[in-house]
C-alpha cells in the first residue's frame, strides 16, 4: 500500500511539472483563423487595464472590436507590440510579450483585422 502511494505521489509530481501551454513545449503557435476573439484575451491579460473606454493612453482602446481596429489601422499597434521604432514599446515599461501572442496580433493585423 505504501509503495502504491509513493508511486502515485511520484507520478503526480511528474505530471504537475508541465509547461504553461503546448506552444511553449513544442514551439508551435496557431495562427490559423486569428480573429478579434483570438487576440482579445491577449489584450485583456496585457493591455486593456491601460487601454479601455475610460483609460485610453494616446487614444488607444483595445476592449472593443472597432476601437482595436482603429489602433491597428494606424500601424501603431503593430509597432508597439513588436517593439519596432517610432512608437513607445508595449506593454508599457515591460518586456515584449512572448513570441506567440506577438505573432498572433501581427497576423491579425496582416489579415485585415477580422472580427
Ligand atoms: C501600464 C499601462 C499600460 C499597459 C499595460 C499597456 N500600455 Fe500601451 N500605453 C500606455 C501609455 C502610458 C502609453 C502612452 C505612451 C507615451 O506617451 O509615449 C501607451 C501607448 C500605447 C500605444 C501608442 C504608442 C505610440 O507611441 O503611439 C499603443 C499602440 C499601445 N499603447 C498598445 C498597447 C498594447 C498592445 C499593450 C499590451 C500588449 C499595451 N499598450 C499595454 C500604457 C500601457
PDB file of N, CA and C in Angstrom, residues 17-52:
ATOM      1  N   UNK A  17       4.546  19.014 -13.242  1.00  0.00           N
ATOM      2  CA  UNK A  17       5.602  19.861 -13.763  1.00  0.00           C
ATOM      3  C   UNK A  17       5.462  20.002 -15.272  1.00  0.00           C
ATOM      4  N   UNK A  18       4.324  20.508 -15.727  1.00  0.00           N
ATOM      5  CA  UNK A  18       4.120  20.685 -17.163  1.00  0.00           C
ATOM      6  C   UNK A  18       4.343  22.139 -17.537  1.00  0.00           C
ATOM      7  N   UNK A  19       4.509  22.371 -18.799  1.00  0.00           N
ATOM      8  CA  UNK A  19       4.655  23.745 -19.267  1.00  0.00           C
ATOM      9  C   UNK A  19       3.304  24.429 -19.281  1.00  0.00           C
ATOM     10  N   UNK A  20       3.329  25.737 -19.320  1.00  0.00           N
ATOM     11  CA  UNK A  20       2.104  26.526 -19.344  1.00  0.00           C
ATOM     12  C   UNK A  20       1.200  26.160 -20.519  1.00  0.00           C
ATOM     13  N   UNK A  21       1.799  25.855 -21.629  1.00  0.00           N
ATOM     14  CA  UNK A  21       0.983  25.585 -22.801  1.00  0.00           C
ATOM     15  C   UNK A  21       1.749  24.669 -23.733  1.00  0.00           C
ATOM     16  N   UNK A  22       1.018  24.067 -24.653  1.00  0.00           N
ATOM     17  CA  UNK A  22       1.655  23.246 -25.675  1.00  0.00           C
ATOM     18  C   UNK A  22       2.599  24.088 -26.502  1.00  0.00           C
ATOM     19  N   UNK A  23       2.225  25.347 -26.680  1.00  0.00           N
ATOM     20  CA  UNK A  23       3.039  26.228 -27.506  1.00  0.00           C
ATOM     21  C   UNK A  23       4.448  26.350 -26.944  1.00  0.00           C
ATOM     22  N   UNK A  24       4.516  26.500 -25.629  1.00  0.00           N
ATOM     23  CA  UNK A  24       5.822  26.655 -25.003  1.00  0.00           C
ATOM     24  C   UNK A  24       6.626  25.371 -25.143  1.00  0.00           C
ATOM     25  N   UNK A  25       5.907  24.246 -25.100  1.00  0.00           N
ATOM     26  CA  UNK A  25       6.568  22.949 -25.135  1.00  0.00           C
ATOM     27  C   UNK A  25       7.067  22.606 -26.529  1.00  0.00           C
ATOM     28  N   UNK A  26       6.224  22.827 -27.531  1.00  0.00           N
ATOM     29  CA  UNK A  26       6.559  22.378 -28.877  1.00  0.00           C
ATOM     30  C   UNK A  26       6.972  23.527 -29.793  1.00  0.00           C
ATOM     31  N   UNK A  27       6.930  24.748 -29.311  1.00  0.00           N
ATOM     32  CA  UNK A  27       7.295  25.872 -30.149  1.00  0.00           C
ATOM     33  C   UNK A  27       6.303  26.132 -31.262  1.00  0.00           C
ATOM     34  N   UNK A  28       5.082  25.624 -31.108  1.00  0.00           N
ATOM     35  CA  UNK A  28       4.061  25.843 -32.138  1.00  0.00           C
ATOM     36  C   UNK A  28       3.235  27.054 -31.759  1.00  0.00           C
ATOM     37  N   UNK A  29       2.785  27.764 -32.750  1.00  0.00           N
ATOM     38  CA  UNK A  29       1.921  28.895 -32.477  1.00  0.00           C
ATOM     39  C   UNK A  29       0.816  28.873 -33.521  1.00  0.00           C
ATOM     40  N   UNK A  30      -0.410  28.659 -33.075  1.00  0.00           N
ATOM     41  CA  UNK A  30      -1.523  28.511 -34.005  1.00  0.00           C
ATOM     42  C   UNK A  30      -1.990  29.880 -34.499  1.00  0.00           C
ATOM     43  N   UNK A  31      -1.664  30.182 -35.742  1.00  0.00           N
ATOM     44  CA  UNK A  31      -2.068  31.476 -36.296  1.00  0.00           C
ATOM     45  C   UNK A  31      -3.121  31.307 -37.392  1.00  0.00           C
ATOM     46  N   UNK A  32      -3.754  30.132 -37.413  1.00  0.00           N
ATOM     47  CA  UNK A  32      -4.840  29.917 -38.375  1.00  0.00           C
ATOM     48  C   UNK A  32      -6.106  30.580 -37.847  1.00  0.00           C
ATOM     49  N   UNK A  33      -6.828  31.236 -38.712  1.00  0.00           N
ATOM     50  CA  UNK A  33      -8.111  31.847 -38.352  1.00  0.00           C
ATOM     51  C   UNK A  33      -8.031  32.775 -37.147  1.00  0.00           C
ATOM     52  N   UNK A  34      -6.996  33.572 -37.092  1.00  0.00           N
ATOM     53  CA  UNK A  34      -6.877  34.534 -35.990  1.00  0.00           C
ATOM     54  C   UNK A  34      -7.924  35.633 -36.175  1.00  0.00           C
ATOM     55  N   UNK A  35      -8.706  35.867 -35.124  1.00  0.00           N
ATOM     56  CA  UNK A  35      -9.753  36.889 -35.190  1.00  0.00           C
ATOM     57  C   UNK A  35      -9.661  37.754 -33.930  1.00  0.00           C
ATOM     58  N   UNK A  36     -10.588  38.717 -33.802  1.00  0.00           N
ATOM     59  CA  UNK A  36     -10.569  39.542 -32.593  1.00  0.00           C
ATOM     60  C   UNK A  36     -10.749  38.684 -31.346  1.00  0.00           C
ATOM     61  N   UNK A  37     -11.543  37.607 -31.465  1.00  0.00           N
ATOM     62  CA  UNK A  37     -11.715  36.751 -30.271  1.00  0.00           C
ATOM     63  C   UNK A  37     -10.435  35.999 -29.924  1.00  0.00           C
ATOM     64  N   UNK A  38      -9.536  35.849 -30.882  1.00  0.00           N
ATOM     65  CA  UNK A  38      -8.239  35.239 -30.578  1.00  0.00           C
ATOM     66  C   UNK A  38      -7.325  36.228 -29.857  1.00  0.00           C
ATOM     67  N   UNK A  39      -7.316  37.464 -30.332  1.00  0.00           N
ATOM     68  CA  UNK A  39      -6.362  38.430 -29.765  1.00  0.00           C
ATOM     69  C   UNK A  39      -6.908  39.140 -28.535  1.00  0.00           C
ATOM     70  N   UNK A  40      -8.222  39.155 -28.394  1.00  0.00           N
ATOM     71  CA  UNK A  40      -8.830  39.845 -27.244  1.00  0.00           C
ATOM     72  C   UNK A  40      -8.273  39.340 -25.891  1.00  0.00           C
ATOM     73  N   UNK A  41      -8.161  38.022 -25.668  1.00  0.00           N
ATOM     74  CA  UNK A  41      -7.589  37.568 -24.392  1.00  0.00           C
ATOM     75  C   UNK A  41      -6.149  38.052 -24.179  1.00  0.00           C
ATOM     76  N   UNK A  42      -5.408  38.225 -25.265  1.00  0.00           N
ATOM     77  CA  UNK A  42      -4.038  38.751 -25.152  1.00  0.00           C
ATOM     78  C   UNK A  42      -4.106  40.204 -24.685  1.00  0.00           C
ATOM     79  N   UNK A  43      -5.015  40.971 -25.293  1.00  0.00           N
ATOM     80  CA  UNK A  43      -5.188  42.368 -24.877  1.00  0.00           C
ATOM     81  C   UNK A  43      -5.670  42.424 -23.425  1.00  0.00           C
ATOM     82  N   UNK A  44      -6.617  41.544 -23.103  1.00  0.00           N
ATOM     83  CA  UNK A  44      -7.186  41.548 -21.749  1.00  0.00           C
ATOM     84  C   UNK A  44      -6.100  41.311 -20.704  1.00  0.00           C
ATOM     85  N   UNK A  45      -5.237  40.347 -20.969  1.00  0.00           N
ATOM     86  CA  UNK A  45      -4.212  39.979 -19.996  1.00  0.00           C
ATOM     87  C   UNK A  45      -3.098  41.018 -19.905  1.00  0.00           C
ATOM     88  N   UNK A  46      -2.873  41.770 -20.976  1.00  0.00           N
ATOM     89  CA  UNK A  46      -1.660  42.589 -21.012  1.00  0.00           C
ATOM     90  C   UNK A  46      -1.869  44.068 -21.312  1.00  0.00           C
ATOM     91  N   UNK A  47      -3.009  44.456 -21.798  1.00  0.00           N
ATOM     92  CA  UNK A  47      -3.138  45.804 -22.350  1.00  0.00           C
ATOM     93  C   UNK A  47      -4.363  46.575 -21.868  1.00  0.00           C
ATOM     94  N   UNK A  48      -5.485  45.879 -21.695  1.00  0.00           N
ATOM     95  CA  UNK A  48      -6.759  46.573 -21.520  1.00  0.00           C
ATOM     96  C   UNK A  48      -6.818  47.379 -20.226  1.00  0.00           C
ATOM     97  N   UNK A  49      -6.034  46.990 -19.224  1.00  0.00           N
ATOM     98  CA  UNK A  49      -6.026  47.779 -17.984  1.00  0.00           C
ATOM     99  C   UNK A  49      -5.634  49.235 -18.258  1.00  0.00           C
ATOM    100  N   UNK A  50      -4.847  49.455 -19.284  1.00  0.00           N
ATOM    101  CA  UNK A  50      -4.408  50.821 -19.623  1.00  0.00           C
ATOM    102  C   UNK A  50      -5.033  51.336 -20.915  1.00  0.00           C
ATOM    103  N   UNK A  51      -5.791  50.509 -21.600  1.00  0.00           N
ATOM    104  CA  UNK A  51      -6.348  50.910 -22.895  1.00  0.00           C
ATOM    105  C   UNK A  51      -7.807  50.484 -22.993  1.00  0.00           C
ATOM    106  N   UNK A  52      -8.679  51.185 -22.289  1.00  0.00           N
ATOM    107  CA  UNK A  52     -10.104  50.851 -22.312  1.00  0.00           C
ATOM    108  C   UNK A  52     -10.928  52.118 -22.494  1.00  0.00           C
TER     109      UNK A  52
END
